[in-house]
PDB file of C-alpha atoms and ligand atoms in Angstrom:
ATOM      1  CA  MET A 123      92.242  65.116  43.522  1.00 98.00           C
ATOM      2  CA  ARG A 124      91.426  68.814  44.215  1.00 98.00           C
ATOM      3  CA  ILE A 125      87.924  70.809  43.490  1.00 98.00           C
ATOM      4  CA  ASP A 126      87.943  74.319  43.965  1.00 99.00           C
ATOM      5  CA  ILE A 127      84.562  75.781  44.053  1.00 98.00           C
ATOM      6  CA  ILE A 128      84.047  79.458  43.760  1.00 98.00           C
ATOM      7  CA  THR A 129      80.654  80.941  44.600  1.00 98.00           C
ATOM      8  CA  VAL A 130      78.723  83.812  46.099  1.00 98.00           C
ATOM      9  CA  LEU A 131      76.872  81.311  48.712  1.00 98.00           C
ATOM     10  CA  PRO A 132      79.740  79.315  50.143  1.00 98.00           C
ATOM     11  CA  GLU A 133      77.504  78.700  52.839  1.00 98.00           C
ATOM     12  CA  LEU A 134      75.019  76.826  50.803  1.00 97.00           C
ATOM     13  CA  VAL A 135      78.298  74.101  49.161  1.00 98.00           C
ATOM     14  CA  GLU A 136      80.185  73.934  52.103  1.00 97.00           C
ATOM     15  CA  PRO A 137      77.711  72.023  54.138  1.00 97.00           C
ATOM     16  CA  PHE A 138      76.930  69.519  51.299  1.00 96.00           C
ATOM     17  CA  VAL A 139      80.755  68.757  50.523  1.00 96.00           C
ATOM     18  CA  GLN A 140      81.567  67.941  54.525  1.00 95.00           C
ATOM     19  CA  GLU A 141      78.660  65.038  54.651  1.00 93.00           C
ATOM     20  CA  SER A 142      78.456  62.000  53.925  1.00 91.00           C
ATOM     21  CA  ILE A 143      80.525  60.124  50.948  1.00 94.00           C
ATOM     22  CA  LEU A 144      82.088  63.451  50.077  1.00 96.00           C
ATOM     23  CA  GLY A 145      83.150  64.418  53.373  1.00 96.00           C
ATOM     24  CA  ARG A 146      84.655  60.578  54.242  1.00 96.00           C
ATOM     25  CA  ALA A 147      86.487  60.650  50.728  1.00 97.00           C
ATOM     26  CA  GLN A 148      88.130  64.325  52.346  1.00 97.00           C
ATOM     27  CA  LYS A 149      88.970  62.735  55.436  1.00 97.00           C
ATOM     28  CA  LYS A 150      90.397  59.623  53.910  1.00 97.00           C
ATOM     29  CA  GLY A 151      92.738  62.271  51.535  1.00 97.00           C
ATOM     30  CA  LEU A 152      91.040  61.078  48.328  1.00 97.00           C
ATOM     31  CA  VAL A 153      90.022  64.614  47.615  1.00 98.00           C
ATOM     32  CA  GLU A 154      90.325  68.215  48.578  1.00 98.00           C
ATOM     33  CA  ILE A 155      87.254  70.167  47.821  1.00 98.00           C
ATOM     34  CA  HIS A 156      87.910  73.934  48.593  1.00 98.00           C
ATOM     35  CA  VAL A 157      84.893  76.358  48.524  1.00 98.00           C
ATOM     36  CA  HIS A 158      85.890  80.392  47.796  1.00 98.00           C
ATOM     37  CA  ASN A 159      83.597  82.627  48.845  1.00 98.00           C
ATOM     38  CA  LEU A 160      84.171  85.068  45.195  1.00 98.00           C
ATOM     39  CA  ARG A 161      83.359  88.162  47.565  1.00 98.00           C
ATOM     40  CA  ASP A 162      86.588  88.051  49.324  1.00 98.00           C
ATOM     41  CA  TYR A 163      88.153  88.518  45.879  1.00 98.00           C
ATOM     42  CA  SER A 164      85.580  91.935  45.281  1.00 98.00           C
ATOM     43  CA  THR A 165      87.674  95.206  45.496  1.00 96.00           C
ATOM     44  CA  ASN A 166      84.272  96.986  46.345  1.00 94.00           C
ATOM     45  CA  ARG A 167      83.870  98.662  49.762  1.00 96.00           C
ATOM     46  CA  TRP A 168      80.461  96.517  50.112  1.00 97.00           C
ATOM     47  CA  ARG A 169      81.975  93.252  48.625  1.00 97.00           C
ATOM     48  CA  ARG A 170      79.903  93.685  45.305  1.00 97.00           C
ATOM     49  CA  VAL A 171      80.783  91.128  42.917  1.00 98.00           C
ATOM     50  CA  ASP A 172      77.857  91.802  40.028  1.00 97.00           C
ATOM     51  CA  ASP A 173      76.594  95.098  38.329  1.00 97.00           C
ATOM     52  CA  TYR A 174      74.459  96.247  35.822  1.00 97.00           C
ATOM     53  CA  PRO A 175      74.645  94.690  32.188  1.00 96.00           C
ATOM     54  CA  PHE A 176      75.658  97.044  29.451  1.00 97.00           C
ATOM     55  CA  GLY A 177      72.616  97.840  26.432  1.00 96.00           C
ATOM     56  CA  GLY A 178      69.900  98.209  29.298  1.00 94.00           C
ATOM     57  CA  PHE A 179      69.197  94.562  29.609  1.00 95.00           C
ATOM     58  CA  ALA A 180      67.062  93.492  32.635  1.00 95.00           C
ATOM     59  CA  GLY A 181      69.146  91.398  35.763  1.00 95.00           C
ATOM     60  CA  MET A 182      72.796  91.448  36.960  1.00 97.00           C
ATOM     61  CA  VAL A 183      76.507  90.304  35.983  1.00 98.00           C
ATOM     62  CA  MET A 184      78.977  88.928  37.522  1.00 98.00           C
ATOM     63  CA  GLN A 185      81.886  91.000  36.917  1.00 98.00           C
ATOM     64  CA  CYS A 186      85.275  90.395  35.702  1.00 98.00           C
ATOM     65  CA  GLU A 187      87.526  91.597  38.139  1.00 98.00           C
ATOM     66  CA  PRO A 188      86.473  89.378  41.237  1.00 98.00           C
ATOM     67  CA  ILE A 189      86.491  85.734  39.512  1.00 98.00           C
ATOM     68  CA  ASP A 190      89.674  86.818  37.582  1.00 98.00           C
ATOM     69  CA  ARG A 191      91.523  87.924  40.350  1.00 98.00           C
ATOM     70  CA  CYS A 192      90.302  84.378  42.712  1.00 98.00           C
ATOM     71  CA  ILE A 193      91.062  82.318  39.655  1.00 98.00           C
ATOM     72  CA  SER A 194      94.280  83.969  39.002  1.00 98.00           C
ATOM     73  CA  ALA A 195      94.968  83.476  42.935  1.00 98.00           C
ATOM     74  CA  LEU A 196      94.384  79.834  42.772  1.00 98.00           C
ATOM     75  CA  LYS A 197      96.220  79.361  39.358  1.00 98.00           C
ATOM     76  CA  ALA A 198      99.346  80.967  41.070  1.00 98.00           C
ATOM     77  CA  GLU A 199      99.416  77.939  43.600  1.00 98.00           C
ATOM     78  CA  ARG A 200      98.925  75.092  41.320  1.00 98.00           C
ATOM     79  CA  GLU A 201      98.078  74.178  37.580  1.00 98.00           C
ATOM     80  CA  TYR A 202      94.561  73.450  36.653  1.00 98.00           C
ATOM     81  CA  ASP A 203      93.308  70.814  34.249  1.00 98.00           C
ATOM     82  CA  GLU A 204      89.974  72.490  34.059  1.00 98.00           C
ATOM     83  CA  VAL A 205      88.218  75.744  34.775  1.00 98.00           C
ATOM     84  CA  ILE A 206      84.714  74.603  34.569  1.00 98.00           C
ATOM     85  CA  PHE A 207      81.546  77.011  34.349  1.00 98.00           C
ATOM     86  CA  THR A 208      78.201  75.968  35.257  1.00 98.00           C
ATOM     87  CA  SER A 209      75.760  76.798  32.543  1.00 98.00           C
ATOM     88  CA  PRO A 210      72.513  75.690  30.796  1.00 98.00           C
ATOM     89  CA  ASP A 211      73.997  76.309  27.647  1.00 97.00           C
ATOM     90  CA  GLY A 212      77.272  74.481  28.355  1.00 98.00           C
ATOM     91  CA  GLU A 213      77.597  70.645  27.308  1.00 98.00           C
ATOM     92  CA  GLN A 214      75.399  68.697  29.028  1.00 98.00           C
ATOM     93  CA  PHE A 215      76.790  66.621  32.443  1.00 98.00           C
ATOM     94  CA  SER A 216      76.741  62.760  32.012  1.00 96.00           C
ATOM     95  CA  GLN A 217      78.358  59.693  33.327  1.00 95.00           C
ATOM     96  CA  PRO A 218      81.450  59.752  30.982  1.00 95.00           C
ATOM     97  CA  MET A 219      82.526  63.159  31.791  1.00 97.00           C
ATOM     98  CA  ALA A 220      82.094  62.288  35.158  1.00 97.00           C
ATOM     99  CA  ASN A 221      84.219  59.473  34.551  1.00 96.00           C
ATOM    100  CA  GLU A 222      86.741  61.520  32.858  1.00 97.00           C
ATOM    101  CA  LEU A 223      86.773  64.343  35.141  1.00 98.00           C
ATOM    102  CA  SER A 224      87.384  62.123  38.243  1.00 97.00           C
ATOM    103  CA  LEU A 225      90.944  61.281  36.568  1.00 97.00           C
ATOM    104  CA  LYS A 226      92.126  65.018  36.405  1.00 98.00           C
ATOM    105  CA  LYS A 227      94.182  66.228  39.464  1.00 98.00           C
ATOM    106  CA  ASN A 228      92.811  69.975  40.057  1.00 98.00           C
ATOM    107  CA  ILE A 229      89.686  71.354  38.910  1.00 98.00           C
ATOM    108  CA  ILE A 230      87.590  75.047  39.544  1.00 99.00           C
ATOM    109  CA  ILE A 231      84.437  74.954  39.262  1.00 99.00           C
ATOM    110  CA  LEU A 232      82.791  78.670  38.915  1.00 98.00           C
ATOM    111  CA  CYS A 233      79.225  79.134  40.067  1.00 98.00           C
ATOM    112  CA  GLY A 234      77.212  81.436  37.975  1.00 98.00           C
ATOM    113  CA  HIS A 235      74.422  83.470  39.521  1.00 95.00           C
ATOM    114  CA  TYR A 236      72.074  86.401  38.566  1.00 92.00           C
ATOM    115  CA  LYS A 237      72.086  86.959  34.663  1.00 94.00           C
ATOM    116  CA  GLY A 238      75.526  85.303  34.581  1.00 93.00           C
ATOM    117  CA  ILE A 239      79.032  86.011  33.836  1.00 98.00           C
ATOM    118  CA  ASP A 240      80.588  88.865  31.942  1.00 98.00           C
ATOM    119  CA  TRP A 241      81.244  87.152  28.673  1.00 98.00           C
ATOM    120  CA  ARG A 242      84.901  87.644  28.035  1.00 98.00           C
ATOM    121  CA  ILE A 243      85.450  85.720  31.504  1.00 98.00           C
ATOM    122  CA  ARG A 244      83.759  82.820  29.342  1.00 98.00           C
ATOM    123  CA  GLU A 245      86.362  83.586  26.438  1.00 98.00           C
ATOM    124  CA  HIS A 246      89.520  84.186  28.491  1.00 98.00           C
ATOM    125  CA  LEU A 247      89.332  82.033  31.711  1.00 98.00           C
ATOM    126  CA  ILE A 248      86.923  79.096  31.145  1.00 98.00           C
ATOM    127  CA  THR A 249      88.182  76.107  29.638  1.00 98.00           C
ATOM    128  CA  ARG A 250      84.996  74.328  29.845  1.00 98.00           C
ATOM    129  CA  GLU A 251      81.185  75.092  30.505  1.00 98.00           C
ATOM    130  CA  VAL A 252      79.004  72.312  31.609  1.00 98.00           C
ATOM    131  CA  SER A 253      74.983  72.148  32.025  1.00 98.00           C
ATOM    132  CA  ILE A 254      73.269  70.015  34.820  1.00 98.00           C
ATOM    133  CA  GLY A 255      70.103  69.985  32.220  1.00 98.00           C
ATOM    134  CA  ASP A 256      67.750  71.714  30.396  1.00 98.00           C
ATOM    135  CA  TYR A 257      66.379  73.719  32.987  1.00 98.00           C
ATOM    136  CA  VAL A 258      67.362  77.241  34.316  1.00 97.00           C
ATOM    137  CA  LEU A 259      68.164  77.285  38.233  1.00 98.00           C
ATOM    138  CA  THR A 260      69.244  80.422  39.904  1.00 96.00           C
ATOM    139  CA  GLY A 261      72.717  79.710  40.920  1.00 98.00           C
ATOM    140  CA  GLY A 262      75.759  77.422  39.788  1.00 98.00           C
ATOM    141  CA  GLU A 263      75.898  76.176  43.268  1.00 98.00           C
ATOM    142  CA  LEU A 264      73.353  72.992  42.992  1.00 98.00           C
ATOM    143  CA  ALA A 265      75.610  71.915  39.295  1.00 98.00           C
ATOM    144  CA  ALA A 266      78.657  72.236  41.398  1.00 98.00           C
ATOM    145  CA  ALA A 267      77.174  70.155  43.993  1.00 98.00           C
ATOM    146  CA  VAL A 268      75.780  67.665  41.453  1.00 98.00           C
ATOM    147  CA  MET A 269      79.033  67.598  39.361  1.00 98.00           C
ATOM    148  CA  THR A 270      81.290  67.227  42.455  1.00 98.00           C
ATOM    149  CA  ASP A 271      79.380  64.674  44.286  1.00 97.00           C
ATOM    150  CA  ALA A 272      79.483  62.572  40.904  1.00 97.00           C
ATOM    151  CA  ILE A 273      83.306  62.888  40.429  1.00 98.00           C
ATOM    152  CA  VAL A 274      84.095  62.086  43.971  1.00 97.00           C
ATOM    153  CA  ARG A 275      81.893  59.047  44.229  1.00 95.00           C
ATOM    154  CA  ILE A 276      84.116  57.279  41.680  1.00 95.00           C
ATOM    155  CA  LEU A 277      87.350  57.747  43.041  1.00 95.00           C
ATOM    156  CA  PRO A 278      88.881  54.583  44.256  1.00 93.00           C
ATOM    157  CA  GLY A 279      88.205  54.081  47.999  1.00 93.00           C
ATOM    158  CA  ALA A 280      85.211  56.586  48.343  1.00 94.00           C
ATOM    159  CA  ILE A 281      82.722  54.186  48.308  1.00 90.00           C
ATOM    160  CA  GLY A 282      83.205  50.742  50.402  1.00 80.00           C
ATOM    161  CA  ASP A 283      82.753  48.181  47.680  1.00 74.00           C
ATOM    162  CA  GLU A 284      83.955  49.402  44.430  1.00 62.00           C
ATOM    163  CA  GLN A 285      82.296  47.442  42.656  1.00 67.00           C
ATOM    164  CA  SER A 286      78.877  48.654  43.331  1.00 79.00           C
ATOM    165  CA  ALA A 287      80.146  52.409  41.786  1.00 81.00           C
ATOM    166  CA  LEU A 288      81.042  49.951  39.010  1.00 78.00           C
ATOM    167  CA  SER A 289      77.506  48.452  38.543  1.00 80.00           C
ATOM    168  CA  ASP A 290      75.567  51.868  39.037  1.00 87.00           C
ATOM    169  CA  SER A 291      73.351  53.062  36.069  1.00 86.00           C
ATOM    170  CA  PHE A 292      75.092  54.342  33.207  1.00 88.00           C
ATOM    171  CA  GLN A 293      78.401  52.657  33.424  1.00 83.00           C
ATOM    172  CA  ASP A 294      78.669  50.703  30.482  1.00 86.00           C
ATOM    173  CA  ASN A 295      75.605  52.209  29.202  1.00 90.00           C
ATOM    174  CA  LEU A 296      73.344  49.957  31.122  1.00 94.00           C
ATOM    175  CA  LEU A 297      70.857  50.939  33.869  1.00 96.00           C
ATOM    176  CA  ALA A 298      71.049  49.360  36.930  1.00 95.00           C
ATOM    177  CA  ALA A 299      69.461  45.977  37.830  1.00 95.00           C
ATOM    178  CA  PRO A 300      66.805  45.844  40.926  1.00 96.00           C
ATOM    179  CA  VAL A 301      67.598  45.578  44.546  1.00 96.00           C
ATOM    180  CA  TYR A 302      66.525  43.938  47.361  1.00 97.00           C
ATOM    181  CA  SER A 303      67.077  43.494  50.813  1.00 96.00           C
ATOM    182  CA  ARG A 304      65.738  41.905  54.105  1.00 96.00           C
ATOM    183  CA  PRO A 305      62.738  40.905  54.637  1.00 97.00           C
ATOM    184  CA  LYS A 306      62.385  37.905  51.724  1.00 96.00           C
ATOM    185  CA  GLN A 307      58.757  38.548  52.137  1.00 97.00           C
ATOM    186  CA  TYR A 308      57.017  41.841  52.836  1.00 97.00           C
ATOM    187  CA  THR A 309      53.863  42.549  53.819  1.00 97.00           C
ATOM    188  CA  ALA A 310      52.724  46.281  53.616  1.00 97.00           C
ATOM    189  CA  VAL A 311      51.484  48.403  56.085  1.00 98.00           C
ATOM    190  CA  ASP A 312      48.038  48.034  54.264  1.00 98.00           C
ATOM    191  CA  GLY A 313      47.759  44.799  54.315  1.00 98.00           C
ATOM    192  CA  THR A 314      49.139  44.357  50.308  1.00 98.00           C
ATOM    193  CA  ASP A 315      51.837  41.450  49.674  1.00 98.00           C
ATOM    194  CA  TRP A 316      54.616  42.982  47.992  1.00 97.00           C
ATOM    195  CA  GLY A 317      55.772  39.718  46.894  1.00 95.00           C
ATOM    196  CA  SER A 318      59.393  38.086  47.478  1.00 96.00           C
ATOM    197  CA  VAL A 319      62.860  38.281  46.372  1.00 97.00           C
ATOM    198  CA  PRO A 320      63.248  36.566  43.078  1.00 97.00           C
ATOM    199  CA  ASP A 321      64.807  32.838  43.995  1.00 97.00           C
ATOM    200  CA  ILE A 322      68.137  33.590  41.677  1.00 97.00           C
ATOM    201  CA  LEU A 323      69.181  35.866  44.164  1.00 98.00           C
ATOM    202  CA  LEU A 324      68.818  33.614  47.360  1.00 97.00           C
ATOM    203  CA  SER A 325      70.385  30.686  45.124  1.00 97.00           C
ATOM    204  CA  GLY A 326      73.762  31.447  45.957  1.00 97.00           C
ATOM    205  CA  HIS A 327      74.667  30.611  42.231  1.00 97.00           C
ATOM    206  CA  GLU A 328      77.490  33.678  41.866  1.00 97.00           C
ATOM    207  CA  ALA A 329      77.277  33.131  38.324  1.00 97.00           C
ATOM    208  CA  ARG A 330      73.636  32.584  37.363  1.00 98.00           C
ATOM    209  CA  ILE A 331      72.720  35.441  39.696  1.00 97.00           C
ATOM    210  CA  LYS A 332      75.454  37.748  37.803  1.00 97.00           C
ATOM    211  CA  GLU A 333      73.636  36.397  34.131  1.00 98.00           C
ATOM    212  CA  TRP A 334      70.079  37.634  35.620  1.00 98.00           C
ATOM    213  CA  GLU A 335      71.522  40.904  36.766  1.00 96.00           C
ATOM    214  CA  LEU A 336      72.687  41.574  33.025  1.00 96.00           C
ATOM    215  CA  GLN A 337      69.443  40.436  31.703  1.00 98.00           C
ATOM    216  CA  GLN A 338      67.644  42.501  33.982  1.00 97.00           C
ATOM    217  CA  SER A 339      69.795  45.386  33.337  1.00 96.00           C
ATOM    218  CA  LEU A 340      69.546  44.781  29.260  1.00 96.00           C
ATOM    219  CA  GLU A 341      65.843  44.679  29.665  1.00 98.00           C
ATOM    220  CA  ARG A 342      65.230  47.530  31.609  1.00 97.00           C
ATOM    221  CA  THR A 343      67.493  49.942  29.294  1.00 97.00           C
ATOM    222  CA  ARG A 344      65.813  48.409  26.071  1.00 97.00           C
ATOM    223  CA  ARG A 345      62.654  49.231  27.772  1.00 98.00           C
ATOM    224  CA  LEU A 346      63.285  53.009  29.657  1.00 98.00           C
ATOM    225  CA  ARG A 347      66.460  54.252  27.408  1.00 97.00           C
ATOM    226  CA  PRO A 348      66.890  52.091  24.128  1.00 97.00           C
ATOM    227  CA  ASP A 349      69.023  55.283  23.237  1.00 95.00           C
ATOM    228  CA  LEU A 350      71.781  54.275  25.278  1.00 94.00           C
ATOM    229  CA  LEU A 351      72.327  50.760  23.787  1.00 94.00           C
ATOM    230  CA  GLU A 352      72.707  52.488  20.260  1.00 89.00           C
ATOM    231  CA  GLY A 353      76.383  52.042  19.000  1.00 66.00           C
ATOM    232  CA  LYS A 354      76.862  48.821  21.848  1.00 60.00           C
TER     233      LYS A 354
HETATM  234  N1  SAH B 696      70.964  84.023  31.666  1.00 94.80           N
HETATM  235  C1  SAH B 696      71.327  82.827  31.718  1.00 94.80           C
HETATM  236  C2  SAH B 696      71.199  81.848  32.761  1.00 94.80           C
HETATM  237  C3  SAH B 696      71.572  82.460  34.270  1.00 94.80           C
HETATM  238  S1  SAH B 696      70.616  81.600  35.605  1.00 94.80           S
HETATM  239  C4  SAH B 696      71.247  81.887  30.619  1.00 94.80           C
HETATM  240  O1  SAH B 696      69.766  82.099  30.218  1.00 94.80           O
HETATM  241  O2  SAH B 696      71.856  80.808  30.250  1.00 94.80           O
HETATM  242  C5  SAH B 696      72.006  81.565  36.667  1.00 94.80           C
HETATM  243  C6  SAH B 696      73.551  80.775  37.097  1.00 94.80           C
HETATM  244  O3  SAH B 696      73.107  79.569  37.292  1.00 94.80           O
HETATM  245  C7  SAH B 696      74.129  80.550  35.504  1.00 94.80           C
HETATM  246  O4  SAH B 696      75.025  81.323  35.171  1.00 94.80           O
HETATM  247  C8  SAH B 696      74.491  79.228  36.214  1.00 94.80           C
HETATM  248  O5  SAH B 696      76.007  79.495  36.572  1.00 94.80           O
HETATM  249  C9  SAH B 696      73.487  78.204  37.019  1.00 94.80           C
HETATM  250  N2  SAH B 696      72.826  77.728  36.417  1.00 94.80           N
HETATM  251  C10 SAH B 696      71.497  77.852  35.935  1.00 94.80           C
HETATM  252  N3  SAH B 696      70.860  76.788  35.387  1.00 94.80           N
HETATM  253  C11 SAH B 696      72.285  75.654  35.122  1.00 94.80           C
HETATM  254  C12 SAH B 696      71.970  74.732  34.747  1.00 94.80           C
HETATM  255  N4  SAH B 696      71.073  73.939  34.141  1.00 94.80           N
HETATM  256  N5  SAH B 696      73.073  73.950  34.604  1.00 94.80           N
HETATM  257  C13 SAH B 696      74.480  74.342  35.375  1.00 94.80           C
HETATM  258  N6  SAH B 696      74.238  75.705  35.613  1.00 94.80           N
HETATM  259  C14 SAH B 696      73.168  76.511  35.709  1.00 94.80           C
END
């Protein structure tokens, strides 16, 4: 898979995609992530990519030409399954969407900035508009990072134990069960006893542990996110 991220702040996105699971997934050849500086596609002598909006509104708008030139250059090299624009008014990002996008071959994620992008780009180049939540960020970089992380971590081989991605919250519409590690019994710094790990997890009975995990998931989902169970 290949993900191309277009941004005016490559220095913000680049280090993120080189670290941890995203970095390792690229070294393993599971994904290629390319970050493009939109200013490289500006024909303006000051490398500007934005201008005042028509109509006298406040703020600046990202112009058609640099984005058109950048996306056209990418499309000349390969076919893209999706050209995604990060936008608070887009379809809400979710685990099913991450799963679906992880099956694509090539995707572009365009990060907006300022007041947004010239509407004609959305009409002519964008195939999908995605929001990461009902709040407004200053730019699409964090949204692109969130989406890329969620997509790449579920590529087979990206995280050591593949089962681990499948048992995360939202896969199967269930929240994850509690997890514990050593020590079995913990006394906190202030002397409080935080209790011990549930016996069942120390029992070694694989089937009963699986059953416990499912019960815990169901109970937590019913309590915290009953909406996820609708239609199940
Ligand atoms: N005027 C726009 C907001 C612009 S915020 C509006 O009211 O819809 C600047 C840029 O940040 C947006 O173009 C978008 O790319 C990004 N952004 C802001 N909030 C976002 C969110 N919740 N999800 C995805 N991208 C977001």
